Amino acid sequence: MSADVLHSYRMQVARGVRRLAADDTEQVAELLEQLGYPQAGTNIAERLRRWVEHPGGASFVWDERGRLLGTIAAHIIPSFEKDGAWLRIVALAVSESARGRGIGTSLVAAAETFGLMRGCSSVEVTSLRSREGAHAFYRALGYRDRSDAAGRFLRQLP
């Protein structure tokens, strides 16, 4: 990776972006609930603590004077079938009241920078088919919908 590429990514990460902290639990829970993921009765504090400590993962928030307006979590997956690794964005949430301000773009740039600095060659993100706005957002960032090239299978474990 060239210094110019890394510099370009770092320039997209705005001043409001910082690493997730353990005491961000309540505000991150509110952001996740806005996406339709109820947090009542879950152990979100423990989950966020694991993300803060995760050596192969990163989580960032957009902090505007103590008010969190967005969050992202991503982790590195080493490739098994070839050299290298890739980054998977597992969550991105921006407050409904703050969308369209570049917060999501800056959070994605922070996650991508994390991946680039650790040798990742690509990024994957999944999004429910019903989230058309999210799909337009990712396309605008240069992501391609590859769901026609591979299936996604899920099985719940007992």
PDB file of N, CA, C and O in Angstrom, residues 55-131:
ATOM      1  N   PRO A  55      -8.575  -8.001  19.108  1.00  0.00           N
ATOM      2  CA  PRO A  55      -7.330  -7.654  18.414  1.00  0.00           C
ATOM      3  C   PRO A  55      -7.469  -7.607  16.892  1.00  0.00           C
ATOM      4  O   PRO A  55      -6.731  -6.882  16.227  1.00  0.00           O
ATOM      5  N   GLY A  56      -8.414  -8.349  16.337  1.00  0.00           N
ATOM      6  CA  GLY A  56      -8.594  -8.347  14.888  1.00  0.00           C
ATOM      7  C   GLY A  56      -9.774  -7.522  14.435  1.00  0.00           C
ATOM      8  O   GLY A  56     -10.189  -7.587  13.291  1.00  0.00           O
ATOM      9  N   GLY A  57     -10.317  -6.744  15.352  1.00  0.00           N
ATOM     10  CA  GLY A  57     -11.489  -5.942  15.021  1.00  0.00           C
ATOM     11  C   GLY A  57     -11.299  -4.503  15.422  1.00  0.00           C
ATOM     12  O   GLY A  57     -10.375  -4.164  16.171  1.00  0.00           O
ATOM     13  N   ALA A  58     -12.156  -3.679  14.891  1.00  0.00           N
ATOM     14  CA  ALA A  58     -12.134  -2.263  15.248  1.00  0.00           C
ATOM     15  C   ALA A  58     -13.564  -1.747  15.272  1.00  0.00           C
ATOM     16  O   ALA A  58     -14.401  -2.161  14.469  1.00  0.00           O
ATOM     17  N   SER A  59     -13.820  -0.877  16.189  1.00  0.00           N
ATOM     18  CA  SER A  59     -15.116  -0.220  16.257  1.00  0.00           C
ATOM     19  C   SER A  59     -14.864   1.253  16.523  1.00  0.00           C
ATOM     20  O   SER A  59     -14.024   1.620  17.341  1.00  0.00           O
ATOM     21  N   PHE A  60     -15.585   2.060  15.774  1.00  0.00           N
ATOM     22  CA  PHE A  60     -15.437   3.511  15.853  1.00  0.00           C
ATOM     23  C   PHE A  60     -16.799   4.142  16.074  1.00  0.00           C
ATOM     24  O   PHE A  60     -17.830   3.554  15.755  1.00  0.00           O
ATOM     25  N   VAL A  61     -16.786   5.347  16.610  1.00  0.00           N
ATOM     26  CA  VAL A  61     -18.007   6.132  16.765  1.00  0.00           C
ATOM     27  C   VAL A  61     -17.755   7.540  16.231  1.00  0.00           C
ATOM     28  O   VAL A  61     -16.607   7.985  16.152  1.00  0.00           O
ATOM     29  N   TRP A  62     -18.821   8.192  15.875  1.00  0.00           N
ATOM     30  CA  TRP A  62     -18.782   9.622  15.543  1.00  0.00           C
ATOM     31  C   TRP A  62     -19.296  10.341  16.781  1.00  0.00           C
ATOM     32  O   TRP A  62     -20.440  10.171  17.170  1.00  0.00           O
ATOM     33  N   ASP A  63     -18.432  11.108  17.390  1.00  0.00           N
ATOM     34  CA  ASP A  63     -18.731  11.783  18.654  1.00  0.00           C
ATOM     35  C   ASP A  63     -18.809  13.280  18.405  1.00  0.00           C
ATOM     36  O   ASP A  63     -17.830  13.910  17.998  1.00  0.00           O
ATOM     37  N   GLU A  64     -19.989  13.842  18.630  1.00  0.00           N
ATOM     38  CA  GLU A  64     -20.167  15.282  18.479  1.00  0.00           C
ATOM     39  C   GLU A  64     -20.440  15.874  19.861  1.00  0.00           C
ATOM     40  O   GLU A  64     -21.570  15.871  20.335  1.00  0.00           O
ATOM     41  N   ARG A  65     -19.358  16.289  20.506  1.00  0.00           N
ATOM     42  CA  ARG A  65     -19.427  16.876  21.845  1.00  0.00           C
ATOM     43  C   ARG A  65     -20.167  15.984  22.841  1.00  0.00           C
ATOM     44  O   ARG A  65     -21.060  16.435  23.556  1.00  0.00           O
ATOM     45  N   GLY A  66     -19.802  14.689  22.841  1.00  0.00           N
ATOM     46  CA  GLY A  66     -20.380  13.755  23.797  1.00  0.00           C
ATOM     47  C   GLY A  66     -21.632  13.052  23.310  1.00  0.00           C
ATOM     48  O   GLY A  66     -22.126  12.143  23.974  1.00  0.00           O
ATOM     49  N   ARG A  67     -22.160  13.466  22.192  1.00  0.00           N
ATOM     50  CA  ARG A  67     -23.355  12.823  21.619  1.00  0.00           C
ATOM     51  C   ARG A  67     -22.911  11.958  20.439  1.00  0.00           C
ATOM     52  O   ARG A  67     -22.330  12.467  19.482  1.00  0.00           O
ATOM     53  N   LEU A  68     -23.173  10.660  20.527  1.00  0.00           N
ATOM     54  CA  LEU A  68     -22.773   9.749  19.455  1.00  0.00           C
ATOM     55  C   LEU A  68     -23.816   9.776  18.346  1.00  0.00           C
ATOM     56  O   LEU A  68     -24.987   9.527  18.574  1.00  0.00           O
ATOM     57  N   LEU A  69     -23.344  10.069  17.133  1.00  0.00           N
ATOM     58  CA  LEU A  69     -24.240  10.153  15.974  1.00  0.00           C
ATOM     59  C   LEU A  69     -24.056   8.988  15.014  1.00  0.00           C
ATOM     60  O   LEU A  69     -24.802   8.880  14.040  1.00  0.00           O
ATOM     61  N   GLY A  70     -23.067   8.136  15.261  1.00  0.00           N
ATOM     62  CA  GLY A  70     -22.861   6.987  14.393  1.00  0.00           C
ATOM     63  C   GLY A  70     -21.864   6.025  14.988  1.00  0.00           C
ATOM     64  O   GLY A  70     -21.082   6.388  15.872  1.00  0.00           O
ATOM     65  N   THR A  71     -21.910   4.787  14.493  1.00  0.00           N
ATOM     66  CA  THR A  71     -20.970   3.760  14.934  1.00  0.00           C
ATOM     67  C   THR A  71     -20.739   2.762  13.804  1.00  0.00           C
ATOM     68  O   THR A  71     -21.609   2.578  12.944  1.00  0.00           O
ATOM     69  N   ILE A  72     -19.571   2.166  13.804  1.00  0.00           N
ATOM     70  CA  ILE A  72     -19.229   1.118  12.842  1.00  0.00           C
ATOM     71  C   ILE A  72     -18.358   0.085  13.542  1.00  0.00           C
ATOM     72  O   ILE A  72     -17.583   0.433  14.444  1.00  0.00           O
ATOM     73  N   ALA A  73     -18.524  -1.168  13.144  1.00  0.00           N
ATOM     74  CA  ALA A  73     -17.673  -2.247  13.653  1.00  0.00           C
ATOM     75  C   ALA A  73     -17.244  -3.092  12.460  1.00  0.00           C
ATOM     76  O   ALA A  73     -18.045  -3.362  11.555  1.00  0.00           O
ATOM     77  N   ALA A  74     -15.980  -3.472  12.449  1.00  0.00           N
ATOM     78  CA  ALA A  74     -15.428  -4.290  11.357  1.00  0.00           C
ATOM     79  C   ALA A  74     -14.360  -5.204  11.921  1.00  0.00           C
ATOM     80  O   ALA A  74     -13.755  -4.901  12.942  1.00  0.00           O
ATOM     81  N   HIS A  75     -14.157  -6.322  11.244  1.00  0.00           N
ATOM     82  CA  HIS A  75     -13.091  -7.219  11.681  1.00  0.00           C
ATOM     83  C   HIS A  75     -12.365  -7.809  10.479  1.00  0.00           C
ATOM     84  O   HIS A  75     -12.913  -7.902   9.382  1.00  0.00           O
ATOM     85  N   ILE A  76     -11.129  -8.187  10.725  1.00  0.00           N
ATOM     86  CA  ILE A  76     -10.262  -8.744   9.698  1.00  0.00           C
ATOM     87  C   ILE A  76     -10.453 -10.255   9.650  1.00  0.00           C
ATOM     88  O   ILE A  76     -10.474 -10.920  10.694  1.00  0.00           O
ATOM     89  N   ILE A  77     -10.570 -10.770   8.438  1.00  0.00           N
ATOM     90  CA  ILE A  77     -10.687 -12.207   8.234  1.00  0.00           C
ATOM     91  C   ILE A  77      -9.505 -12.644   7.372  1.00  0.00           C
ATOM     92  O   ILE A  77      -9.386 -12.210   6.223  1.00  0.00           O
ATOM     93  N   PRO A  78      -8.609 -13.454   7.918  1.00  0.00           N
ATOM     94  CA  PRO A  78      -7.494 -13.933   7.099  1.00  0.00           C
ATOM     95  C   PRO A  78      -8.020 -14.900   6.043  1.00  0.00           C
ATOM     96  O   PRO A  78      -8.884 -15.727   6.318  1.00  0.00           O
ATOM     97  N   SER A  79      -7.521 -14.771   4.827  1.00  0.00           N
ATOM     98  CA  SER A  79      -7.923 -15.687   3.764  1.00  0.00           C
ATOM     99  C   SER A  79      -7.314 -17.055   4.007  1.00  0.00           C
ATOM    100  O   SER A  79      -6.176 -17.165   4.460  1.00  0.00           O
ATOM    101  N   PHE A  80      -8.051 -18.072   3.717  1.00  0.00           N
ATOM    102  CA  PHE A  80      -7.581 -19.446   3.848  1.00  0.00           C
ATOM    103  C   PHE A  80      -7.082 -19.975   2.509  1.00  0.00           C
ATOM    104  O   PHE A  80      -6.064 -20.645   2.430  1.00  0.00           O
ATOM    105  N   GLU A  81      -7.804 -19.613   1.451  1.00  0.00           N
ATOM    106  CA  GLU A  81      -7.539 -20.165   0.133  1.00  0.00           C
ATOM    107  C   GLU A  81      -6.508 -19.392  -0.676  1.00  0.00           C
ATOM    108  O   GLU A  81      -6.069 -19.836  -1.730  1.00  0.00           O
ATOM    109  N   LYS A  82      -6.088 -18.230  -0.184  1.00  0.00           N
ATOM    110  CA  LYS A  82      -5.091 -17.415  -0.875  1.00  0.00           C
ATOM    111  C   LYS A  82      -4.393 -16.530   0.144  1.00  0.00           C
ATOM    112  O   LYS A  82      -4.804 -16.454   1.304  1.00  0.00           O
ATOM    113  N   ASP A  83      -3.342 -15.866  -0.267  1.00  0.00           N
ATOM    114  CA  ASP A  83      -2.620 -14.961   0.624  1.00  0.00           C
ATOM    115  C   ASP A  83      -3.481 -13.742   0.943  1.00  0.00           C
ATOM    116  O   ASP A  83      -4.327 -13.339   0.158  1.00  0.00           O
ATOM    117  N   GLY A  84      -3.215 -13.160   2.088  1.00  0.00           N
ATOM    118  CA  GLY A  84      -3.869 -11.902   2.438  1.00  0.00           C
ATOM    119  C   GLY A  84      -5.033 -12.058   3.388  1.00  0.00           C
ATOM    120  O   GLY A  84      -5.232 -13.095   4.022  1.00  0.00           O
ATOM    121  N   ALA A  85      -5.785 -10.992   3.475  1.00  0.00           N
ATOM    122  CA  ALA A  85      -6.938 -10.921   4.367  1.00  0.00           C
ATOM    123  C   ALA A  85      -7.947  -9.951   3.772  1.00  0.00           C
ATOM    124  O   ALA A  85      -7.645  -9.209   2.841  1.00  0.00           O
ATOM    125  N   TRP A  86      -9.133  -9.952   4.332  1.00  0.00           N
ATOM    126  CA  TRP A  86     -10.154  -9.003   3.920  1.00  0.00           C
ATOM    127  C   TRP A  86     -10.869  -8.479   5.152  1.00  0.00           C
ATOM    128  O   TRP A  86     -10.772  -9.060   6.235  1.00  0.00           O
ATOM    129  N   LEU A  87     -11.538  -7.370   4.988  1.00  0.00           N
ATOM    130  CA  LEU A  87     -12.227  -6.704   6.091  1.00  0.00           C
ATOM    131  C   LEU A  87     -13.720  -6.899   5.912  1.00  0.00           C
ATOM    132  O   LEU A  87     -14.242  -6.781   4.804  1.00  0.00           O
ATOM    133  N   ARG A  88     -14.405  -7.181   6.997  1.00  0.00           N
ATOM    134  CA  ARG A  88     -15.862  -7.295   6.943  1.00  0.00           C
ATOM    135  C   ARG A  88     -16.481  -6.278   7.878  1.00  0.00           C
ATOM    136  O   ARG A  88     -16.176  -6.252   9.078  1.00  0.00           O
ATOM    137  N   ILE A  89     -17.303  -5.413   7.318  1.00  0.00           N
ATOM    138  CA  ILE A  89     -18.075  -4.468   8.123  1.00  0.00           C
ATOM    139  C   ILE A  89     -19.278  -5.230   8.651  1.00  0.00           C
ATOM    140  O   ILE A  89     -20.078  -5.749   7.875  1.00  0.00           O
ATOM    141  N   VAL A  90     -19.394  -5.312   9.961  1.00  0.00           N
ATOM    142  CA  VAL A  90     -20.483  -6.083  10.553  1.00  0.00           C
ATOM    143  C   VAL A  90     -21.634  -5.200  11.026  1.00  0.00           C
ATOM    144  O   VAL A  90     -22.743  -5.693  11.215  1.00  0.00           O
ATOM    145  N   ALA A  91     -21.376  -3.919  11.210  1.00  0.00           N
ATOM    146  CA  ALA A  91     -22.443  -3.011  11.631  1.00  0.00           C
ATOM    147  C   ALA A  91     -22.065  -1.586  11.274  1.00  0.00           C
ATOM    148  O   ALA A  91     -20.910  -1.191  11.425  1.00  0.00           O
ATOM    149  N   LEU A  92     -23.040  -0.849  10.791  1.00  0.00           N
ATOM    150  CA  LEU A  92     -22.906   0.593  10.563  1.00  0.00           C
ATOM    151  C   LEU A  92     -24.252   1.210  10.886  1.00  0.00           C
ATOM    152  O   LEU A  92     -25.269   0.805  10.329  1.00  0.00           O
ATOM    153  N   ALA A  93     -24.250   2.137  11.800  1.00  0.00           N
ATOM    154  CA  ALA A  93     -25.482   2.826  12.174  1.00  0.00           C
ATOM    155  C   ALA A  93     -25.193   4.312  12.311  1.00  0.00           C
ATOM    156  O   ALA A  93     -24.235   4.703  12.979  1.00  0.00           O
ATOM    157  N   VAL A  94     -26.018   5.121  11.668  1.00  0.00           N
ATOM    158  CA  VAL A  94     -25.940   6.577  11.795  1.00  0.00           C
ATOM    159  C   VAL A  94     -27.311   7.056  12.258  1.00  0.00           C
ATOM    160  O   VAL A  94     -28.340   6.608  11.739  1.00  0.00           O
ATOM    161  N   SER A  95     -27.311   7.941  13.223  1.00  0.00           N
ATOM    162  CA  SER A  95     -28.562   8.467  13.757  1.00  0.00           C
ATOM    163  C   SER A  95     -29.438   9.014  12.637  1.00  0.00           C
ATOM    164  O   SER A  95     -28.959   9.690  11.721  1.00  0.00           O
ATOM    165  N   GLU A  96     -30.720   8.707  12.702  1.00  0.00           N
ATOM    166  CA  GLU A  96     -31.660   9.173  11.678  1.00  0.00           C
ATOM    167  C   GLU A  96     -31.590  10.684  11.511  1.00  0.00           C
ATOM    168  O   GLU A  96     -31.696  11.199  10.404  1.00  0.00           O
ATOM    169  N   SER A  97     -31.371  11.399  12.606  1.00  0.00           N
ATOM    170  CA  SER A  97     -31.339  12.866  12.553  1.00  0.00           C
ATOM    171  C   SER A  97     -30.053  13.424  11.951  1.00  0.00           C
ATOM    172  O   SER A  97     -29.976  14.615  11.661  1.00  0.00           O
ATOM    173  N   ALA A  98     -29.043  12.574  11.750  1.00  0.00           N
ATOM    174  CA  ALA A  98     -27.738  13.060  11.282  1.00  0.00           C
ATOM    175  C   ALA A  98     -27.342  12.497   9.918  1.00  0.00           C
ATOM    176  O   ALA A  98     -26.234  12.750   9.450  1.00  0.00           O
ATOM    177  N   ARG A  99     -28.228  11.753   9.286  1.00  0.00           N
ATOM    178  CA  ARG A  99     -27.880  11.152   7.994  1.00  0.00           C
ATOM    179  C   ARG A  99     -27.735  12.225   6.923  1.00  0.00           C
ATOM    180  O   ARG A  99     -28.382  13.266   6.966  1.00  0.00           O
ATOM    181  N   GLY A 100     -26.837  11.956   5.978  1.00  0.00           N
ATOM    182  CA  GLY A 100     -26.593  12.897   4.893  1.00  0.00           C
ATOM    183  C   GLY A 100     -25.532  13.933   5.206  1.00  0.00           C
ATOM    184  O   GLY A 100     -25.291  14.835   4.401  1.00  0.00           O
ATOM    185  N   ARG A 101     -24.864  13.812   6.333  1.00  0.00           N
ATOM    186  CA  ARG A 101     -23.838  14.781   6.751  1.00  0.00           C
ATOM    187  C   ARG A 101     -22.418  14.267   6.549  1.00  0.00           C
ATOM    188  O   ARG A 101     -21.473  14.921   6.953  1.00  0.00           O
ATOM    189  N   GLY A 102     -22.256  13.074   5.975  1.00  0.00           N
ATOM    190  CA  GLY A 102     -20.923  12.529   5.757  1.00  0.00           C
ATOM    191  C   GLY A 102     -20.413  11.679   6.900  1.00  0.00           C
ATOM    192  O   GLY A 102     -19.270  11.212   6.865  1.00  0.00           O
ATOM    193  N   ILE A 103     -21.234  11.457   7.909  1.00  0.00           N
ATOM    194  CA  ILE A 103     -20.820  10.682   9.074  1.00  0.00           C
ATOM    195  C   ILE A 103     -20.571   9.229   8.676  1.00  0.00           C
ATOM    196  O   ILE A 103     -19.538   8.646   9.029  1.00  0.00           O
ATOM    197  N   GLY A 104     -21.476   8.627   7.927  1.00  0.00           N
ATOM    198  CA  GLY A 104     -21.302   7.248   7.485  1.00  0.00           C
ATOM    199  C   GLY A 104     -20.064   7.088   6.621  1.00  0.00           C
ATOM    200  O   GLY A 104     -19.302   6.130   6.771  1.00  0.00           O
ATOM    201  N   THR A 105     -19.839   8.049   5.723  1.00  0.00           N
ATOM    202  CA  THR A 105     -18.660   8.011   4.857  1.00  0.00           C
ATOM    203  C   THR A 105     -17.380   8.053   5.679  1.00  0.00           C
ATOM    204  O   THR A 105     -16.440   7.301   5.424  1.00  0.00           O
ATOM    205  N   SER A 106     -17.335   8.903   6.691  1.00  0.00           N
ATOM    206  CA  SER A 106     -16.147   8.994   7.539  1.00  0.00           C
ATOM    207  C   SER A 106     -15.938   7.726   8.359  1.00  0.00           C
ATOM    208  O   SER A 106     -14.806   7.272   8.544  1.00  0.00           O
ATOM    209  N   LEU A 107     -17.030   7.140   8.846  1.00  0.00           N
ATOM    210  CA  LEU A 107     -16.905   5.901   9.621  1.00  0.00           C
ATOM    211  C   LEU A 107     -16.416   4.751   8.738  1.00  0.00           C
ATOM    212  O   LEU A 107     -15.555   3.967   9.149  1.00  0.00           O
ATOM    213  N   VAL A 108     -16.939   4.664   7.510  1.00  0.00           N
ATOM    214  CA  VAL A 108     -16.467   3.622   6.587  1.00  0.00           C
ATOM    215  C   VAL A 108     -14.991   3.848   6.275  1.00  0.00           C
ATOM    216  O   VAL A 108     -14.197   2.904   6.244  1.00  0.00           O
ATOM    217  N   ALA A 109     -14.589   5.101   6.059  1.00  0.00           N
ATOM    218  CA  ALA A 109     -13.174   5.395   5.786  1.00  0.00           C
ATOM    219  C   ALA A 109     -12.292   4.990   6.960  1.00  0.00           C
ATOM    220  O   ALA A 109     -11.190   4.474   6.768  1.00  0.00           O
ATOM    221  N   ALA A 110     -12.776   5.199   8.182  1.00  0.00           N
ATOM    222  CA  ALA A 110     -12.002   4.777   9.361  1.00  0.00           C
ATOM    223  C   ALA A 110     -11.827   3.261   9.373  1.00  0.00           C
ATOM    224  O   ALA A 110     -10.720   2.751   9.615  1.00  0.00           O
ATOM    225  N   ALA A 111     -12.905   2.522   9.093  1.00  0.00           N
ATOM    226  CA  ALA A 111     -12.818   1.065   9.068  1.00  0.00           C
ATOM    227  C   ALA A 111     -11.904   0.602   7.936  1.00  0.00           C
ATOM    228  O   ALA A 111     -11.073  -0.289   8.122  1.00  0.00           O
ATOM    229  N   GLU A 112     -12.043   1.204   6.761  1.00  0.00           N
ATOM    230  CA  GLU A 112     -11.201   0.821   5.631  1.00  0.00           C
ATOM    231  C   GLU A 112      -9.731   1.125   5.906  1.00  0.00           C
ATOM    232  O   GLU A 112      -8.848   0.345   5.537  1.00  0.00           O
ATOM    233  N   THR A 113      -9.454   2.232   6.566  1.00  0.00           N
ATOM    234  CA  THR A 113      -8.077   2.568   6.931  1.00  0.00           C
ATOM    235  C   THR A 113      -7.514   1.521   7.878  1.00  0.00           C
ATOM    236  O   THR A 113      -6.377   1.075   7.727  1.00  0.00           O
ATOM    237  N   PHE A 114      -8.320   1.106   8.852  1.00  0.00           N
ATOM    238  CA  PHE A 114      -7.921   0.035   9.766  1.00  0.00           C
ATOM    239  C   PHE A 114      -7.544  -1.207   8.965  1.00  0.00           C
ATOM    240  O   PHE A 114      -6.508  -1.829   9.202  1.00  0.00           O
ATOM    241  N   GLY A 115      -8.378  -1.582   7.990  1.00  0.00           N
ATOM    242  CA  GLY A 115      -8.101  -2.755   7.165  1.00  0.00           C
ATOM    243  C   GLY A 115      -6.860  -2.595   6.310  1.00  0.00           C
ATOM    244  O   GLY A 115      -6.036  -3.502   6.216  1.00  0.00           O
ATOM    245  N   LEU A 116      -6.720  -1.447   5.683  1.00  0.00           N
ATOM    246  CA  LEU A 116      -5.543  -1.197   4.843  1.00  0.00           C
ATOM    247  C   LEU A 116      -4.255  -1.297   5.640  1.00  0.00           C
ATOM    248  O   LEU A 116      -3.271  -1.877   5.185  1.00  0.00           O
ATOM    249  N   MET A 117      -4.258  -0.740   6.840  1.00  0.00           N
ATOM    250  CA  MET A 117      -3.058  -0.748   7.673  1.00  0.00           C
ATOM    251  C   MET A 117      -2.687  -2.155   8.132  1.00  0.00           C
ATOM    252  O   MET A 117      -1.568  -2.394   8.561  1.00  0.00           O
ATOM    253  N   ARG A 118      -3.637  -3.078   8.008  1.00  0.00           N
ATOM    254  CA  ARG A 118      -3.382  -4.464   8.414  1.00  0.00           C
ATOM    255  C   ARG A 118      -3.362  -5.423   7.224  1.00  0.00           C
ATOM    256  O   ARG A 118      -3.522  -6.622   7.385  1.00  0.00           O
ATOM    257  N   GLY A 119      -3.181  -4.882   6.028  1.00  0.00           N
ATOM    258  CA  GLY A 119      -2.972  -5.700   4.846  1.00  0.00           C
ATOM    259  C   GLY A 119      -4.204  -6.245   4.151  1.00  0.00           C
ATOM    260  O   GLY A 119      -4.084  -7.147   3.322  1.00  0.00           O
ATOM    261  N   CYS A 120      -5.362  -5.729   4.453  1.00  0.00           N
ATOM    262  CA  CYS A 120      -6.574  -6.208   3.786  1.00  0.00           C
ATOM    263  C   CYS A 120      -6.620  -5.707   2.350  1.00  0.00           C
ATOM    264  O   CYS A 120      -6.245  -4.569   2.064  1.00  0.00           O
ATOM    265  N   SER A 121      -7.110  -6.572   1.466  1.00  0.00           N
ATOM    266  CA  SER A 121      -7.178  -6.207   0.053  1.00  0.00           C
ATOM    267  C   SER A 121      -8.599  -5.905  -0.413  1.00  0.00           C
ATOM    268  O   SER A 121      -8.787  -5.400  -1.515  1.00  0.00           O
ATOM    269  N   SER A 122      -9.601  -6.206   0.403  1.00  0.00           N
ATOM    270  CA  SER A 122     -10.982  -5.919   0.026  1.00  0.00           C
ATOM    271  C   SER A 122     -11.835  -5.780   1.283  1.00  0.00           C
ATOM    272  O   SER A 122     -11.401  -6.097   2.388  1.00  0.00           O
ATOM    273  N   VAL A 123     -13.052  -5.286   1.060  1.00  0.00           N
ATOM    274  CA  VAL A 123     -14.005  -5.086   2.153  1.00  0.00           C
ATOM    275  C   VAL A 123     -15.336  -5.698   1.733  1.00  0.00           C
ATOM    276  O   VAL A 123     -15.761  -5.549   0.589  1.00  0.00           O
ATOM    277  N   GLU A 124     -15.991  -6.353   2.676  1.00  0.00           N
ATOM    278  CA  GLU A 124     -17.320  -6.913   2.451  1.00  0.00           C
ATOM    279  C   GLU A 124     -18.283  -6.301   3.453  1.00  0.00           C
ATOM    280  O   GLU A 124     -17.934  -6.070   4.612  1.00  0.00           O
ATOM    281  N   VAL A 125     -19.484  -6.043   2.999  1.00  0.00           N
ATOM    282  CA  VAL A 125     -20.553  -5.596   3.885  1.00  0.00           C
ATOM    283  C   VAL A 125     -21.838  -6.269   3.417  1.00  0.00           C
ATOM    284  O   VAL A 125     -22.039  -6.449   2.213  1.00  0.00           O
ATOM    285  N   THR A 126     -22.658  -6.695   4.351  1.00  0.00           N
ATOM    286  CA  THR A 126     -23.960  -7.241   4.001  1.00  0.00           C
ATOM    287  C   THR A 126     -25.029  -6.267   4.467  1.00  0.00           C
ATOM    288  O   THR A 126     -24.826  -5.520   5.428  1.00  0.00           O
ATOM    289  N   SER A 127     -26.141  -6.284   3.767  1.00  0.00           N
ATOM    290  CA  SER A 127     -27.224  -5.364   4.083  1.00  0.00           C
ATOM    291  C   SER A 127     -28.543  -6.016   3.684  1.00  0.00           C
ATOM    292  O   SER A 127     -28.636  -6.603   2.600  1.00  0.00           O
ATOM    293  N   LEU A 128     -29.523  -5.927   4.544  1.00  0.00           N
ATOM    294  CA  LEU A 128     -30.828  -6.504   4.234  1.00  0.00           C
ATOM    295  C   LEU A 128     -31.357  -5.922   2.927  1.00  0.00           C
ATOM    296  O   LEU A 128     -31.181  -4.729   2.651  1.00  0.00           O
ATOM    297  N   ARG A 129     -32.004  -6.729   2.135  1.00  0.00           N
ATOM    298  CA  ARG A 129     -32.552  -6.278   0.847  1.00  0.00           C
ATOM    299  C   ARG A 129     -33.503  -5.096   1.014  1.00  0.00           C
ATOM    300  O   ARG A 129     -33.639  -4.274   0.122  1.00  0.00           O
ATOM    301  N   SER A 130     -34.160  -5.007   2.146  1.00  0.00           N
ATOM    302  CA  SER A 130     -35.128  -3.927   2.371  1.00  0.00           C
ATOM    303  C   SER A 130     -34.468  -2.567   2.623  1.00  0.00           C
ATOM    304  O   SER A 130     -35.138  -1.542   2.583  1.00  0.00           O
ATOM    305  N   ARG A 131     -33.177  -2.523   2.838  1.00  0.00           N
ATOM    306  CA  ARG A 131     -32.485  -1.262   3.154  1.00  0.00           C
ATOM    307  C   ARG A 131     -31.958  -0.597   1.876  1.00  0.00           C
ATOM    308  O   ARG A 131     -30.744  -0.507   1.655  1.00  0.00           O
TER     309      ARG A 131
END
